[in-house]
């Protein structure tokens, strides 16, 4: 896989049982890139390590005044230089490709998981953690995946050089062969502590990211209540905790780096001291001493990759663990798609609550608990929070439909819809049946004043449809965001449209016009509206009261207000004292009517 070929046609099914297993799975899925990087790495490191032997041959040729050997040394130096240049160039290219493609694979997996889970994702994992995984964590995971091949090439090079030195000059080669493993393993006792500090730093950074995203999302509300300074102080404290954790982690890694510099230096001192003694005794030549010394000095370069792989694993392991945690999440009911991809039509029925929404009708649902209403709306759309009996559409369980088909059949707009940044035209460019145009949907959602406001606020857009919507629609009021989101849902024109409190931030006059517009535009289509607004309820063909998880009453708004106390309490916000007084007055009226009947008799 090359960078230009991204995204992957299929990123695969990850092994998300643990962080290390996920890293291993990523490495196995990039064997081609890993082998290529390993090959170029071996060429690069071997060419670099061959330079001391070439220098040793050249020095010995000068000492012995041998022009032939000097020319041979020059040719070998040129060949080693060419190998170094080619190996370094293509190793870097292969390593960066492995890094980016691994990170892209993880991002594709995360995007696919987010699409499958839908709104259930942020209920099970904090939004800030998802952001941290899809940004910073994928970079660290990609770093480790690409560093594995370079480390392997460096380790093989060290082994080859040790063997070559043992053959070339056994007396000094034994010293080098015994010292290099000690250098490589010297930092192992420090790695667990460095890993723990890196984990702690990532934990603090994730918490700060969550706090920052929550603060930005609620900045308008915070300013309204004067709480922005309070949250900014919290973020400052969180960022300082991140800084302290990063400093503690950096101290440990600086100690490891210092050891990686000190110990090779001591080994070179030992080699020079012992080599000088051997040269003085005539047991080795000057060229051999220079070769061994230079080899030890050059080997410090591949040895640095031992530190890098340890650092990469320490930072990527917690990142891989978080990514695996997100990727291991499953839907409460797994839609395997045992049926064909045909969209069924008919009544929408929830066996768990007994809620029935007749086909082609506008059904309003009243719930006293807003959270229960949100969960029920998601159930109707095939996104249940927990396992249970599937919702039926035309007698067909939504769980038995392919996921794409189920979502095409039933569209759920939650109470806090998100508007993506871009132009209004792009915002309304969504998969649709083609029967409802943008102008019709905007008119039904009463977005005329929203278009005027957008046109006035944009100097470079002649058409309001070309005006820009900021991230999450933060430049708009709550009511304007709701109406644009409603227009977007109406354009899709699904078989079943489920709206959860679509007008909670809209004034009563606009709400009445929206109710009439939605009823007219959705004529002949199944629409379910979760609301407690009398204006919307009065336009519904059928009103259903859901109390404590079950259907408690069915009728029309004007009838239920007078006959169902629980319905009246939710719709009119009636208190218990007012309900009791109302019940007493009704009982008195009934007694008076009975007395009048008896007197007449």
XYZ file of C-alpha atoms in Angstrom:
601
model
C 0.000 0.000 0.000
C 1.341 3.397 -1.061
C 0.235 6.759 0.327
C -1.312 7.695 -3.013
C -3.547 4.589 -2.833
C -5.176 5.564 0.471
C -7.811 5.060 1.755
C -7.810 1.278 2.040
C -10.585 -0.499 0.117
C -11.083 -2.517 3.299
C -9.030 -1.781 6.454
C -9.768 -5.286 7.752
C -11.118 -6.682 11.004
C -8.769 -5.686 13.846
C -7.688 -7.848 16.752
C -8.885 -5.502 19.505
C -8.513 -7.885 22.460
C -5.616 -5.826 23.826
C -3.196 -3.078 22.868
C -0.215 -5.370 22.059
C -2.445 -7.704 20.020
C -3.713 -4.714 18.058
C -0.142 -3.565 17.358
C 0.794 -7.080 16.250
C -2.248 -7.181 13.942
C -1.252 -3.868 12.378
C 2.276 -5.114 11.775
C 1.058 -8.342 10.155
C -1.182 -6.379 7.818
C 1.793 -4.354 6.574
C 4.254 -7.159 5.933
C 5.050 -5.907 2.443
C 5.973 -2.452 3.685
C 7.863 -3.897 6.662
C 9.965 -6.190 4.448
C 10.735 -3.318 2.093
C 11.767 -1.081 4.992
C 13.857 -3.896 6.486
C 15.695 -4.456 3.193
C 16.543 -0.780 2.723
C 17.480 -0.536 6.407
C 19.912 -3.422 6.112
C 21.503 -1.795 3.071
C 21.823 1.532 4.878
C 23.160 0.234 8.200
C 25.460 -2.318 6.559
C 26.911 0.378 4.288
C 27.489 2.693 7.243
C 29.088 -0.119 9.245
C 31.347 -1.038 6.304
C 32.963 2.400 6.295
C 35.344 1.624 9.207
C 36.604 -1.501 7.434
C 37.240 0.563 4.297
C 39.075 3.197 6.341
C 41.158 0.508 8.057
C 42.157 -1.002 4.718
C 43.110 2.455 3.429
C 45.250 3.275 6.477
C 46.999 -0.085 6.335
C 47.600 0.418 2.609
C 49.296 3.763 3.319
C 51.411 2.200 6.056
C 52.459 -0.609 3.704
C 52.730 1.775 0.710
C 50.424 -0.409 -1.376
C 48.761 1.521 -4.178
C 46.611 -1.417 -5.229
C 45.097 -1.840 -1.781
C 44.601 1.927 -1.514
C 42.678 1.932 -4.806
C 40.622 -1.016 -3.564
C 39.873 0.865 -0.348
C 38.782 3.899 -2.370
C 36.445 1.773 -4.504
C 34.961 0.131 -1.409
C 34.474 3.556 0.193
C 32.649 4.815 -2.883
C 30.475 1.699 -2.942
C 29.703 2.033 0.790
C 28.857 5.707 0.317
C 26.495 4.879 -2.543
C 24.847 2.168 -0.450
C 24.501 4.581 2.462
C 22.858 7.243 0.312
C 20.466 4.857 -1.444
C 19.615 2.989 1.729
C 18.974 6.147 3.730
C 16.792 7.694 1.009
C 14.585 4.686 0.402
C 14.535 3.646 4.072
C 13.121 7.032 4.965
C 10.578 6.764 2.163
C 9.491 3.257 3.202
C 9.395 4.153 6.901
C 7.244 7.247 6.376
C 4.939 5.232 4.119
C 4.547 2.582 6.820
C 3.891 5.265 9.421
C 1.228 7.094 7.430
C -0.502 3.987 6.095
C -0.670 2.444 9.582
C -2.126 5.652 11.019
C -4.570 5.868 8.106
C -5.678 2.264 8.688
C -6.404 3.018 12.348
C -8.322 6.168 11.423
C -10.403 4.235 8.892
C -11.178 1.602 11.510
C -12.203 4.275 13.999
C -14.378 6.052 11.418
C -16.056 2.764 10.488
C -16.684 1.931 14.138
C -18.136 5.403 14.758
C -20.448 4.978 11.762
C -21.624 1.570 12.984
C -22.176 2.598 16.597
C -23.700 5.981 15.840
C -24.857 7.911 18.893
C -24.116 4.921 21.136
C -20.371 5.629 20.792
C -20.322 8.812 22.878
C -22.515 7.193 25.529
C -19.937 4.470 26.062
C -16.716 6.413 25.457
C -16.066 10.075 26.212
C -16.011 12.257 23.104
C -12.649 13.709 24.138
C -11.130 10.231 24.296
C -12.369 9.445 20.789
C -10.781 12.695 19.559
C -7.502 11.860 21.338
C -7.420 8.364 19.802
C -8.166 9.577 16.274
C -5.533 12.356 16.381
C -2.533 11.961 18.675
C -2.810 8.236 19.375
C -2.839 7.164 15.721
C 0.456 9.028 15.221
C 2.115 7.129 18.066
C 0.735 3.808 16.848
C 2.046 4.511 13.352
C 5.421 5.486 14.822
C 5.842 2.112 16.522
C 4.675 0.142 13.485
C 7.252 1.790 11.229
C 10.009 1.712 13.865
C 9.859 -2.095 14.139
C 11.466 -2.693 10.737
C 14.195 -0.102 11.315
C 14.965 -1.605 14.726
C 15.137 -5.090 13.222
C 17.543 -3.864 10.555
C 19.684 -2.149 13.213
C 19.726 -5.254 15.441
C 20.738 -7.523 12.540
C 23.469 -5.052 11.577
C 24.887 -5.071 15.120
C 24.998 -8.877 15.079
C 26.672 -8.943 11.664
C 29.306 -6.387 12.708
C 30.081 -8.327 15.892
C 30.566 -11.506 13.866
C 32.707 -9.636 11.332
C 34.915 -8.188 14.084
C 35.367 -11.610 15.656
C 36.551 -12.922 12.312
C 38.586 -9.815 11.420
C 40.339 -9.309 14.771
C 39.348 -11.886 17.422
C 41.240 -10.249 20.299
C 39.334 -6.939 20.081
C 36.233 -8.532 18.564
C 35.603 -10.464 21.783
C 35.594 -7.216 23.774
C 33.139 -5.593 21.384
C 30.911 -8.696 21.138
C 30.718 -8.908 24.941
C 30.156 -5.182 25.466
C 27.456 -4.489 22.882
C 24.758 -6.753 24.429
C 25.390 -5.055 27.765
C 24.892 -1.679 26.080
C 21.648 -2.828 24.480
C 20.221 -4.247 27.729
C 21.510 -1.584 30.111
C 18.342 0.499 29.857
C 15.909 -2.419 30.272
C 15.508 -1.933 34.072
C 14.459 1.693 33.452
C 11.844 0.938 30.804
C 8.971 -0.116 33.148
C 9.221 3.140 35.078
C 9.496 5.149 31.856
C 6.440 3.330 30.494
C 4.405 4.070 33.615
C 5.295 7.739 33.427
C 4.401 7.823 29.729
C 1.037 6.163 30.507
C 0.359 8.714 33.248
C 1.216 11.558 30.898
C -1.167 10.222 28.215
C -3.915 9.824 30.811
C -3.539 13.440 31.908
C -3.374 14.628 28.294
C -6.566 12.729 27.461
C -8.334 14.287 30.421
C -7.213 17.764 29.352
C -8.457 17.100 25.809
C -11.858 16.001 27.108
C -12.101 19.089 29.296
C -11.117 21.361 26.405
C -13.669 19.838 24.014
C -16.418 20.083 26.649
C -15.522 23.717 27.345
C -15.523 24.681 23.661
C -18.824 22.867 23.049
C -20.500 24.674 25.939
C -18.790 28.051 25.559
C -21.993 29.874 24.633
C -23.762 28.574 27.735
C -20.735 29.231 29.928
C -20.614 32.858 28.813
C -24.326 33.188 29.475
C -23.907 32.186 33.123
C -20.490 33.788 33.551
C -18.742 30.468 34.080
C -16.068 30.635 31.410
C -13.376 31.726 33.886
C -14.210 28.802 36.165
C -13.773 26.294 33.343
C -10.672 28.058 32.047
C -9.135 27.718 35.515
C -9.962 24.018 35.446
C -8.310 23.660 32.065
C -5.253 25.587 33.251
C -4.885 23.193 36.174
C -5.350 20.199 33.864
C -2.760 21.534 31.420
C -0.304 22.118 34.258
C -0.790 18.524 35.373
C 0.004 17.458 31.809
C 3.136 19.621 31.834
C 4.360 18.173 35.149
C 3.702 14.632 33.925
C 5.527 15.364 30.644
C 8.537 16.766 32.517
C 8.722 13.673 34.760
C 8.493 11.430 31.699
C 11.125 13.471 29.851
C 13.516 13.186 32.804
C 13.370 9.418 32.630
C 13.885 9.366 28.875
C 16.766 11.826 29.169
C 18.368 9.463 31.686
C 17.977 6.588 29.230
C 19.496 8.759 26.483
C 22.416 9.675 28.736
C 23.104 6.010 29.431
C 22.966 5.304 25.697
C 25.693 7.943 25.211
C 27.825 7.143 28.264
C 28.143 3.378 27.931
C 29.220 3.347 24.248
C 31.791 5.994 25.161
C 33.158 3.789 27.933
C 33.255 0.856 25.531
C 35.253 2.912 23.028
C 37.713 3.926 25.777
C 38.136 0.272 26.739
C 38.633 -0.771 23.106
C 41.219 1.972 22.475
C 43.114 1.196 25.692
C 43.222 -2.535 25.017
C 43.927 -2.020 21.298
C 46.866 0.277 21.976
C 48.368 -2.375 24.251
C 47.874 -5.044 21.581
C 49.385 -2.755 18.922
C 52.362 -2.041 21.178
C 52.923 -5.783 21.541
C 52.708 -6.160 17.760
C 49.663 -8.434 17.935
C 47.511 -6.141 15.753
C 48.252 -3.591 13.074
C 47.414 0.090 13.183
C 44.815 -0.398 10.461
C 43.083 -3.121 12.476
C 43.012 -0.880 15.571
C 41.470 1.992 13.598
C 38.938 -0.395 12.040
C 37.742 -1.780 15.367
C 37.652 1.636 17.006
C 35.728 3.127 14.082
C 33.324 0.194 14.071
C 32.481 0.716 17.725
C 31.982 4.411 17.104
C 29.739 3.787 14.099
C 27.716 1.146 15.958
C 26.424 3.827 18.301
C 24.196 4.885 15.380
C 22.206 1.627 15.032
C 22.260 1.241 18.826
C 20.199 4.439 19.076
C 17.349 2.504 17.506
C 17.185 0.291 20.590
C 16.260 3.383 22.592
C 13.824 4.524 19.909
C 11.935 1.220 19.759
C 11.640 1.220 23.550
C 10.312 4.777 23.522
C 7.980 4.078 20.594
C 6.503 1.029 22.325
C 6.135 2.846 25.631
C 4.169 5.640 23.998
C 2.222 3.488 21.545
C 1.122 0.784 24.003
C -1.360 2.989 25.932
C -2.450 4.549 22.636
C -3.069 1.105 21.148
C -4.925 0.098 24.303
C -7.286 3.071 23.946
C -7.768 2.412 20.241
C -8.480 -1.260 20.913
C -10.998 -0.287 23.576
C -12.935 1.822 21.073
C -12.636 -0.740 18.289
C -13.826 -3.560 20.567
C -17.169 -1.847 21.182
C -20.112 -3.578 19.548
C -23.693 -2.626 18.867
C -26.206 -3.825 21.442
C -27.776 -5.856 18.634
C -25.548 -6.840 15.760
C -27.288 -6.317 12.421
C -25.986 -9.177 10.312
C -28.287 -8.449 7.398
C -29.942 -11.866 7.128
C -32.670 -10.355 4.948
C -32.411 -8.694 1.569
C -31.641 -4.983 1.259
C -35.237 -4.102 0.336
C -36.732 -1.342 2.491
C -39.954 -2.604 4.109
C -43.034 -0.421 4.464
C -45.836 -0.478 6.985
C -46.446 0.271 10.631
C -43.559 0.920 13.005
C -44.001 -1.131 16.185
C -41.896 -1.463 19.328
C -42.749 -4.696 21.202
C -40.871 -3.573 24.315
C -43.130 -0.580 25.002
C -46.134 -1.394 22.825
C -45.669 1.815 20.829
C -47.341 1.704 17.413
C -46.834 4.353 14.732
C -49.262 3.671 11.870
C -47.884 3.955 8.351
C -48.409 7.298 6.662
C -49.507 9.031 9.877
C -48.010 11.651 12.171
C -47.609 10.119 15.610
C -46.598 12.202 18.631
C -45.033 10.494 21.657
C -45.095 12.036 25.116
C -42.602 10.855 27.757
C -42.217 12.351 31.189
C -38.508 11.436 31.233
C -36.455 13.169 28.466
C -33.676 10.576 28.769
C -36.155 7.739 28.326
C -37.562 9.546 25.291
C -34.089 9.760 23.737
C -33.410 6.054 24.304
C -36.798 5.114 22.860
C -36.178 7.294 19.788
C -32.874 5.503 19.203
C -34.595 2.130 19.620
C -37.093 3.065 16.928
C -34.178 3.852 14.618
C -32.470 0.514 15.235
C -29.860 1.886 17.643
C -30.821 0.236 20.951
C -28.696 1.003 23.993
C -29.005 -2.592 25.221
C -30.066 -5.958 23.918
C -33.772 -6.659 23.564
C -36.570 -7.353 21.132
C -36.092 -5.580 17.826
C -38.415 -2.858 16.560
C -40.595 -3.989 13.631
C -41.180 -2.045 10.427
C -43.963 -3.578 8.391
C -43.548 -6.729 10.471
C -39.827 -6.980 9.605
C -37.326 -6.739 12.508
C -34.868 -3.920 11.871
C -32.080 -6.101 13.281
C -32.501 -8.518 10.382
C -31.971 -5.826 7.766
C -28.507 -4.774 6.575
C -27.363 -1.837 8.668
C -27.335 0.581 5.721
C -30.851 -0.450 4.736
C -32.161 -0.088 8.285
C -30.709 3.400 8.547
C -32.088 4.353 5.165
C -35.535 3.157 6.203
C -35.653 4.940 9.590
C -33.908 8.258 10.199
C -33.559 9.547 13.762
C -32.824 13.205 14.493
C -31.815 13.569 18.127
C -32.484 16.549 20.338
C -28.993 17.979 19.860
C -28.257 17.663 16.118
C -24.792 18.526 14.825
C -24.207 20.860 11.877
C -20.902 20.229 10.112
C -18.842 23.177 8.912
C -19.175 24.190 5.269
C -21.644 26.010 3.060
C -25.394 25.688 3.569
C -25.587 23.967 0.191
C -23.090 21.347 1.384
C -24.979 20.948 4.656
C -28.165 20.073 2.780
C -26.385 17.841 0.265
C -27.386 14.550 1.898
C -28.605 11.184 0.571
C -32.263 11.731 -0.306
C -35.177 10.212 -2.186
C -35.298 13.192 -4.553
C -38.976 13.889 -3.852
C -38.292 16.777 -1.448
C -36.211 19.748 -2.557
C -34.093 22.067 -0.433
C -36.470 25.007 -0.795
C -39.480 22.921 0.246
C -37.665 21.555 3.287
C -36.369 24.980 4.332
C -39.869 26.435 3.969
C -41.452 23.648 6.016
C -38.828 24.135 8.748
C -39.463 27.915 8.728
C -35.864 28.803 7.820
C -36.658 32.020 5.957
C -35.250 34.289 8.660
C -32.230 31.993 9.013
C -31.423 32.470 5.315
C -31.784 36.231 5.663
C -29.471 36.292 8.669
C -26.874 34.189 6.844
C -27.048 36.430 3.772
C -26.614 39.591 5.873
C -23.672 38.099 7.755
C -21.829 37.064 4.589
C -20.345 39.709 2.302
C -18.908 37.371 -0.332
C -21.924 35.111 -0.941
C -24.693 36.405 -3.196
C -26.776 33.266 -2.662
C -27.652 32.352 0.969
C -27.048 28.715 0.023
C -23.347 29.561 -0.457
C -22.906 31.121 3.005
C -20.619 29.338 5.418
C -21.760 27.446 8.497
C -19.144 27.428 11.245
C -18.094 24.308 13.145
C -21.116 22.678 14.840
C -23.135 25.735 13.783
C -21.865 27.796 16.723
C -22.475 31.067 14.876
C -26.217 30.290 14.915
C -28.705 30.361 17.746
C -30.138 27.163 19.156
C -33.425 27.640 17.325
C -31.683 28.335 14.019
C -29.568 25.185 14.369
C -32.675 23.125 15.137
C -34.538 24.404 12.085
C -31.627 23.813 9.693
C -31.185 20.314 11.095
C -34.912 19.685 10.657
C -34.719 20.867 7.037
C -31.794 18.497 6.448
C -33.843 15.586 7.847
C -36.873 16.503 5.749
C -34.786 16.523 2.556
C -33.763 12.891 3.097
C -37.467 11.921 2.971
C -37.050 8.526 4.667
C -39.730 5.883 4.980
C -39.901 6.692 8.704
C -38.701 9.951 10.259
C -38.204 10.078 14.048
C -37.764 13.554 15.548
C -36.737 14.019 19.175
C -37.796 17.451 20.483
C -37.262 19.181 17.092
C -38.629 22.574 18.277
C -37.497 22.828 21.903
C -35.475 26.019 21.174
C -38.088 27.678 18.915
C -40.681 30.300 19.902
C -44.358 29.321 19.945
C -45.390 31.207 16.782
C -42.636 29.616 14.714
C -43.335 26.257 16.336
C -46.960 26.325 15.189
C -45.910 27.031 11.610
C -43.284 24.274 11.741
C -45.904 21.806 12.965
C -48.140 22.615 10.029
C -45.232 22.564 7.565
C -43.959 19.168 8.731
C -47.468 17.684 8.663
C -48.029 18.916 5.101
C -44.601 17.933 3.742
C -44.690 14.474 5.356
C -48.217 13.699 4.163
C -48.459 9.971 3.450
C -45.127 9.221 5.176
C -44.625 7.822 8.673
C -43.445 10.452 11.137
C -42.845 10.063 14.875
C -42.264 13.170 16.988
C -41.154 13.015 20.618
C -42.443 16.205 22.193
C -44.463 17.684 25.026
C -45.386 20.842 23.130
C -49.188 21.295 22.805
C -48.679 23.042 19.469
C -47.056 19.964 17.941
C -49.326 17.538 19.758
C -52.432 19.272 18.434
C -51.295 18.638 14.831
C -50.637 14.915 15.378
C -52.972 12.254 13.987
C -52.249 10.081 16.993
C -50.761 10.840 20.424
C -49.168 8.144 22.581
C -48.297 8.538 26.260
C -45.371 6.362 27.362
C -45.137 6.038 31.132
C -42.466 3.990 32.927
C -41.450 2.207 29.745
C -44.917 1.216 28.533
C -47.711 2.757 26.508
C -50.177 4.173 29.058
C -52.673 5.968 26.828
C -53.459 6.539 23.143
C -55.682 9.192 21.600
C -55.615 12.765 20.371
C -54.273 15.743 22.246
C -57.555 17.472 23.145
C -59.031 14.233 24.421
C -56.033 13.114 26.495
C -55.654 16.498 28.175
C -59.108 16.078 29.759
C -59.114 12.322 30.358
C -55.556 11.376 31.299
C -54.041 13.099 34.408
C -50.523 11.768 33.727
C -50.615 13.138 30.197
C -51.923 16.480 31.413
C -49.185 16.669 34.055
C -46.459 16.291 31.425
C -47.963 18.560 28.772
C -49.138 21.388 31.031
C -46.272 21.020 33.572
C -48.923 20.562 36.232
C -47.647 20.135 39.810
C -48.924 17.445 42.188
C -50.867 20.020 44.237
C -52.502 21.376 41.099
C -53.331 17.856 39.957
C -54.888 17.015 43.309
C -56.946 20.221 43.286
C -58.048 19.524 39.724
C -59.136 16.037 40.750
C -61.190 17.418 43.666
C -62.929 19.941 41.414
C -63.743 17.239 38.891
C -65.206 15.036 41.653
C -67.359 17.955 42.883
C -68.680 18.525 39.369
C -69.626 14.871 39.058
C -71.499 14.935 42.424
C -73.424 18.053 41.411
C -74.474 16.411 38.153
C -75.671 13.311 40.049
C -77.678 15.454 42.505
C -79.314 17.325 39.617
C -80.289 14.000 37.998
C -81.819 12.719 41.264
C -83.831 15.944 41.789
C -85.174 15.743 38.265
C -86.188 12.123 38.805
